[in-house]
mmCIF file of C-alpha atoms in Angstrom:
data_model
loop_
_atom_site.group_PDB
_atom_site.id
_atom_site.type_symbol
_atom_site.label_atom_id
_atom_site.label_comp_id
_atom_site.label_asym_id
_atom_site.label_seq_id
_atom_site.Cartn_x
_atom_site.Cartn_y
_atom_site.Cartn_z
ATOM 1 C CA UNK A 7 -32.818 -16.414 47.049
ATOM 2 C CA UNK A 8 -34.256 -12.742 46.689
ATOM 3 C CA UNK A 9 -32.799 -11.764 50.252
ATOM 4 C CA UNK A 10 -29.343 -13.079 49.729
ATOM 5 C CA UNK A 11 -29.038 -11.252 46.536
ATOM 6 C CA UNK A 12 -30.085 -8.123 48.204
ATOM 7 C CA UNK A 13 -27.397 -9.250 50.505
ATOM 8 C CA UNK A 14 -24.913 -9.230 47.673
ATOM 9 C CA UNK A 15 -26.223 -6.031 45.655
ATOM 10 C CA UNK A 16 -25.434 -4.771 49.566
ATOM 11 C CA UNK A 17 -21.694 -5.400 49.427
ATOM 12 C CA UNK A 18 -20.833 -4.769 45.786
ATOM 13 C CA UNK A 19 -22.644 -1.255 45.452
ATOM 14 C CA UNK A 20 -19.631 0.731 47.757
ATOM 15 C CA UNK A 21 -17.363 -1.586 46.103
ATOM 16 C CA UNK A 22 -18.055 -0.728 42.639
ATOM 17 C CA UNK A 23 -18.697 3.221 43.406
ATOM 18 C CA UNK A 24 -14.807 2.844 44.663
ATOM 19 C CA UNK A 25 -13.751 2.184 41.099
ATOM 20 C CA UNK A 26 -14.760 5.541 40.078
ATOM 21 C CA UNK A 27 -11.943 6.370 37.358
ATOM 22 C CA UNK A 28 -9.561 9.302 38.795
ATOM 23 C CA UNK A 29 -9.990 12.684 37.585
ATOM 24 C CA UNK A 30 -6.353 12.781 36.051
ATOM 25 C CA UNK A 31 -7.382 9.853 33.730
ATOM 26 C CA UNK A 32 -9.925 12.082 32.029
ATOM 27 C CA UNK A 33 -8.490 14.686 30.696
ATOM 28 C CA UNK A 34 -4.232 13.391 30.925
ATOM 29 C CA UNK A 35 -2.023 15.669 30.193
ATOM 30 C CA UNK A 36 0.957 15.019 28.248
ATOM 31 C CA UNK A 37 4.058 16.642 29.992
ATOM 32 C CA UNK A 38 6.678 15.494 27.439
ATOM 33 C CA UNK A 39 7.559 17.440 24.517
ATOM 34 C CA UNK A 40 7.342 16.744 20.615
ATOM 35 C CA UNK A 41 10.770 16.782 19.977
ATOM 36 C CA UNK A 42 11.702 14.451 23.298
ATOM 37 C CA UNK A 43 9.136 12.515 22.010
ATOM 38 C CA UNK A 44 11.151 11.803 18.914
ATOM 39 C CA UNK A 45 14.096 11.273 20.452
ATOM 40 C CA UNK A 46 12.377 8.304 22.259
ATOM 41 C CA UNK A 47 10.939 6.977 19.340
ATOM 42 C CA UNK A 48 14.239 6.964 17.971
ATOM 43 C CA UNK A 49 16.326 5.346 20.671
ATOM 44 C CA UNK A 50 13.597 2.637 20.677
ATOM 45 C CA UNK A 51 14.248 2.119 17.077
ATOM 46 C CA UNK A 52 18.171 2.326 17.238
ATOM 47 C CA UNK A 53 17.670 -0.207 19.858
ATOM 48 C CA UNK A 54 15.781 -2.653 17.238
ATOM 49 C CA UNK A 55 17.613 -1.725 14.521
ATOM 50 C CA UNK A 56 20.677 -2.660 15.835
ATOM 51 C CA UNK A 57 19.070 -6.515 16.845
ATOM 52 C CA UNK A 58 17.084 -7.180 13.790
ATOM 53 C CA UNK A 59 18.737 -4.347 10.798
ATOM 54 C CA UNK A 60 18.410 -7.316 8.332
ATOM 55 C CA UNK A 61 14.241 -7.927 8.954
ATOM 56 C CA UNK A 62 12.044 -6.446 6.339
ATOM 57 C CA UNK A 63 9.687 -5.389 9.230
ATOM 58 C CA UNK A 64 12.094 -2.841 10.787
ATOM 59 C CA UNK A 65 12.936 -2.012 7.016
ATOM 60 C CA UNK A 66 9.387 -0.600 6.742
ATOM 61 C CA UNK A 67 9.455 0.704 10.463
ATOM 62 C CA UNK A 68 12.246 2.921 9.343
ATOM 63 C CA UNK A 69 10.599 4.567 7.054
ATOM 64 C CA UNK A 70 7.864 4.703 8.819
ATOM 65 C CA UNK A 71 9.541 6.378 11.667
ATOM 66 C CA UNK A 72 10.443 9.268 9.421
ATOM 67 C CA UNK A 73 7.547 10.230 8.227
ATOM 68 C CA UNK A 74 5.544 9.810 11.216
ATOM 69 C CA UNK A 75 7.990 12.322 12.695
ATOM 70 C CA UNK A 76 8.937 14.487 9.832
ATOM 71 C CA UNK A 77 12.273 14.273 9.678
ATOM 72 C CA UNK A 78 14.992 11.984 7.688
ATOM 73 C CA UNK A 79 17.255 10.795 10.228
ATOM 74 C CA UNK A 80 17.323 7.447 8.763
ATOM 75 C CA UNK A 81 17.037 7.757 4.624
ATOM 76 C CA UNK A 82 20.882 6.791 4.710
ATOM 77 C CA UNK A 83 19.763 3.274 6.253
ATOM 78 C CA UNK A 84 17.028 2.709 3.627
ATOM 79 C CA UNK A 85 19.198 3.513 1.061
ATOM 80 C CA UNK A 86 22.021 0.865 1.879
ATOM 81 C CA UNK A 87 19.628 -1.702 2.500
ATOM 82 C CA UNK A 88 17.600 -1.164 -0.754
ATOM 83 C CA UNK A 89 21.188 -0.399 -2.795
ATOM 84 C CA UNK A 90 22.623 -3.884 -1.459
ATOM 85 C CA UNK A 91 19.258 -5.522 -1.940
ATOM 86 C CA UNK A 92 17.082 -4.020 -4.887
ATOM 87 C CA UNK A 93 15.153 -6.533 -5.155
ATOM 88 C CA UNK A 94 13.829 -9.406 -2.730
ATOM 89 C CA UNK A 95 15.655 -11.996 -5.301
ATOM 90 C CA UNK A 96 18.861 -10.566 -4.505
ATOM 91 C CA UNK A 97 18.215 -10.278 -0.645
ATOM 92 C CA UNK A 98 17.366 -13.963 -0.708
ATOM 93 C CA UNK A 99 20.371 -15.329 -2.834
ATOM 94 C CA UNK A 100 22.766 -12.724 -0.443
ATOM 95 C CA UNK A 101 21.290 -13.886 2.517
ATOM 96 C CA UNK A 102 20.735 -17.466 1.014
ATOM 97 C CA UNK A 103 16.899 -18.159 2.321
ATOM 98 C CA UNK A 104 13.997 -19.343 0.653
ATOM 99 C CA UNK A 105 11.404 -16.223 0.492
ATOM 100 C CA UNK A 106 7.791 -16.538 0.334
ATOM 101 C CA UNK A 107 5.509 -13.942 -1.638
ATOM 102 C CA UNK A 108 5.078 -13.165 1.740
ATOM 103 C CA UNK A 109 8.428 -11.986 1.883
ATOM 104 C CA UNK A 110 8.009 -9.996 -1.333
ATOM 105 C CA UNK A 111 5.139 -7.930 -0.671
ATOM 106 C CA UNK A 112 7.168 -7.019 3.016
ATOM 107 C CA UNK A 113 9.961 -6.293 0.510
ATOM 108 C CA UNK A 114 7.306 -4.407 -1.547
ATOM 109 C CA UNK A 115 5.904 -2.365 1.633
ATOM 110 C CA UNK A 116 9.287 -1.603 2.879
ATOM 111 C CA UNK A 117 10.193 0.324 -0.306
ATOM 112 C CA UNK A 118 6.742 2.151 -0.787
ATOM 113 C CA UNK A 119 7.275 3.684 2.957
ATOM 114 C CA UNK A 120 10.729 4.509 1.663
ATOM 115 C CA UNK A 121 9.347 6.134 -1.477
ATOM 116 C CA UNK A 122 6.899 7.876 -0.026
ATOM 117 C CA UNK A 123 9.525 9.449 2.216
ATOM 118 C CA UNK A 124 13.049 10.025 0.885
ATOM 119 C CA UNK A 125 11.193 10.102 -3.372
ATOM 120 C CA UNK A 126 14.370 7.900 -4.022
ATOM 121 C CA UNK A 127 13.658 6.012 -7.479
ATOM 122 C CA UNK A 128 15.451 3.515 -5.863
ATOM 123 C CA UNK A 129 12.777 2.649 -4.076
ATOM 124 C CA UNK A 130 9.763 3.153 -6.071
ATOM 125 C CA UNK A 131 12.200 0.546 -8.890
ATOM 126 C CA UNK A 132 12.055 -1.941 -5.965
ATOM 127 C CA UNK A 133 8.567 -1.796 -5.108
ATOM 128 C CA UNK A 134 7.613 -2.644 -8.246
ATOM 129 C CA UNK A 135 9.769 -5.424 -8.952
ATOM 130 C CA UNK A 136 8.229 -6.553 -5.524
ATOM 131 C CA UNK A 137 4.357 -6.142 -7.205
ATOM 132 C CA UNK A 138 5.347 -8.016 -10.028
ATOM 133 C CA UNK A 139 6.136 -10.809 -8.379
ATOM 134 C CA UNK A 140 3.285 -10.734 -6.062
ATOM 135 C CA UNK A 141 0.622 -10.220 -8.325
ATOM 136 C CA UNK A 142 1.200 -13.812 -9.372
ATOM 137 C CA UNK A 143 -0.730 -14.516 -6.149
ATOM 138 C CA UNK A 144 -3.347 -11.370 -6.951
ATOM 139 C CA UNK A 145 -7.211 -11.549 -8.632
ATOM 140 C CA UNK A 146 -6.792 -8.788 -10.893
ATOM 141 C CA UNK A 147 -10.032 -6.843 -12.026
ATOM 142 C CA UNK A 148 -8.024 -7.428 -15.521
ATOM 143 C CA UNK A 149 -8.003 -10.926 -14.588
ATOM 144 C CA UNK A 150 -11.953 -11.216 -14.224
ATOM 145 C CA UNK A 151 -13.106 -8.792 -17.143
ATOM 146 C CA UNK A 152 -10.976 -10.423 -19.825
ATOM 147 C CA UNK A 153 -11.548 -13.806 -18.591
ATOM 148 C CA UNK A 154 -7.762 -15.021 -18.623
ATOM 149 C CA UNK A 155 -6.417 -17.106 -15.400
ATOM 150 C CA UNK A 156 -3.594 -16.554 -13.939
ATOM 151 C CA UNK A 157 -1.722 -19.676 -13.532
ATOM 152 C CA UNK A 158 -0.614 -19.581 -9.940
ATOM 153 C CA UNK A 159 -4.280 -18.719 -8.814
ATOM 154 C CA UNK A 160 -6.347 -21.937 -7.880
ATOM 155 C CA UNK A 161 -9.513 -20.763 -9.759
ATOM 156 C CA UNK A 162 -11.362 -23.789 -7.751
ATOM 157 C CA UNK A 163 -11.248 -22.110 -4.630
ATOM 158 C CA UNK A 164 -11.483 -18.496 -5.460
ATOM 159 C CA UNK A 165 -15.093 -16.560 -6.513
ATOM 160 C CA UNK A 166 -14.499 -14.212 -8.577
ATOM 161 C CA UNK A 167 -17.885 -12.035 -6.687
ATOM 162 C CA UNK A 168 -19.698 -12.311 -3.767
ATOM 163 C CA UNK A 169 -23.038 -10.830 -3.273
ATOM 164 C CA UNK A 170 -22.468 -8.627 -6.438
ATOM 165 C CA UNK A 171 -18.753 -7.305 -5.107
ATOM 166 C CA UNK A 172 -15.951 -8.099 -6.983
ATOM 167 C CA UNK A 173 -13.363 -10.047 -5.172
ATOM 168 C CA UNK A 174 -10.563 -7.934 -7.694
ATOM 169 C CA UNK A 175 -7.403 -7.254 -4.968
ATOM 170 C CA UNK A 176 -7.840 -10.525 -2.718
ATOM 171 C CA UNK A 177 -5.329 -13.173 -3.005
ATOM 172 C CA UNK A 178 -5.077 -16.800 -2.416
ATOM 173 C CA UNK A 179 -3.493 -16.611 0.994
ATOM 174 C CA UNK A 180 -5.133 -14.461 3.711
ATOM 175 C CA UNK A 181 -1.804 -12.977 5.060
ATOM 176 C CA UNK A 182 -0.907 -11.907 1.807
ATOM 177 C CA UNK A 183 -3.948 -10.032 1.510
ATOM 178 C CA UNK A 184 -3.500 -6.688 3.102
ATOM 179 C CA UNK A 185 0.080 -6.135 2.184
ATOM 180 C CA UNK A 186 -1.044 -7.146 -1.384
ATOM 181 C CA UNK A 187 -3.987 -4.585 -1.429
ATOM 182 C CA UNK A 188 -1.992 -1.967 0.110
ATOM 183 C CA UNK A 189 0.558 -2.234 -3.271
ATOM 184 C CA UNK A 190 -1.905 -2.946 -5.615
ATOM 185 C CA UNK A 191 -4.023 0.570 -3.984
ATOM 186 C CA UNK A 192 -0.463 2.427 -4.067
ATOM 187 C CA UNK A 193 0.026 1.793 -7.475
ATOM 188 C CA UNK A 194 -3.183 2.393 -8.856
ATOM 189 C CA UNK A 195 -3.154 5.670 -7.505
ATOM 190 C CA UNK A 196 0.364 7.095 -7.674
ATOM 191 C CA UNK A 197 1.687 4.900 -11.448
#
C-alpha cells in the first residue's frame, strides 16, 4: 500500500507545483478608469431598468447606484416612481397585486437608499409609512419592557431573550429580518 502511494505522491507533486497561481493574479492591475467604470455600471443598470423598472429591487439598486458612484444620474427615476407610488398600498392597488410585508420593507429600503441620496422628503415620508406597516411583524424593545403584545406577533413561538440578549429587532419571518433591522437601525439613528 505504502509503495503505491509513494507511486501516487510521485505523479501529483509536478502536477500540483504546475498550478502555481500566475504572477499577474497577485498584484492585478486595473486598466479601466473610474469614470468608464461608471459608465458600465450604468449601461448595466439602464439595461435592467428598462426589463424590470416596476421591481422594488432595481428601485433600491437605483439609488444605490448613485451613491456608490457619487453622482445623481438617476434621482429623476426615484422620484416618479416614489411620486406615482408613495406608499406600497398605492403601488399594490395601481398595480393590483397582493403585497407581503415583504414587499413593504423592499418598499421601505427602496426609499431609505433614495433618502439617503437625493434628501427628498418624499422619500424619507415613504419609508416610514413602509416601517409602520412592518413593525406589525417587529419585537420591539418597547414591546418587551412594557410587556404589551403586539397582535400580529405569535408570542408562542418567539423568546423574547436568548442567553441574556434581547431578541428586540427580529421578526417572525426570517426574510423579513434583515430588511426589517436595517429600517428599524435607520430610524433609530437618523428620526
Amino acid at each position: 500500500m505504502i509503495p503505491s502511494l509513494l507511486a501516487l505522491l510521485t505523479c501529483l507533486v509536478p502536477l500540483v507545483r504546475s498550478l502555481d497561481i500566475p504572477s499577474t493574479w497577485r498584484k492585478p492591475g486595473i486598466t479601466v478608469l473610474p469614470e468608464e467604470r461608471k459608465g458600465l455600471a450604468n449601461a448595466a443598470l439602464e439595461n435592467v431598468i428598462g426589463d424590470m423598472q416596476g421591481t422594488l429591487g432595481v428601485q433600491a439598486a437605483i439609488s444605490e447606484m448613485d451613491y456608490l458612484s457619487n453622482q445623481t444620474l438617476n434621482k429623476a427615476l426615484a422620484g416618479d416612481f416614489f411620486s406615482r407610488y408613495p406608499t406600497v398600498d398605492v403601488l399594490a392597488r395601481t398595480l393590483k397585486v397582493n403585497y407581503s410585508a415583504y414587499d413593504a420593507l423592499l418598499f421601505g429600503y427602496a426609499s431609505i437608499q433614495a433618502y439617503i441620496v437625493y434628501l427628498d422628503p418624499q422619500h424619507l415620508t415613504a419609508a416610514r409609512d413602509s416601517w409602520n406597516l412592518a413593525r406589525n411583524y417587529t419585537l420591539l424593545e418597547d414591546d418587551i419592557t412594557s410587556g404589551t403584545r403586539n397582535l400580529t406577533l405569535n408570542y408562542d413561538h418567539l423568546q423574547e431573550s436568548c442567553q441574556g440578549n434581547t431578541m428586540a429587532g427580529g421578526t417572525a419571518d426570517d426574510v423579513l429580518n434583515i430588511i426589517s433591522a436595517a429600517l428599524r437601525s435607520f430610524f433609530k439613528r437618523n428620526l
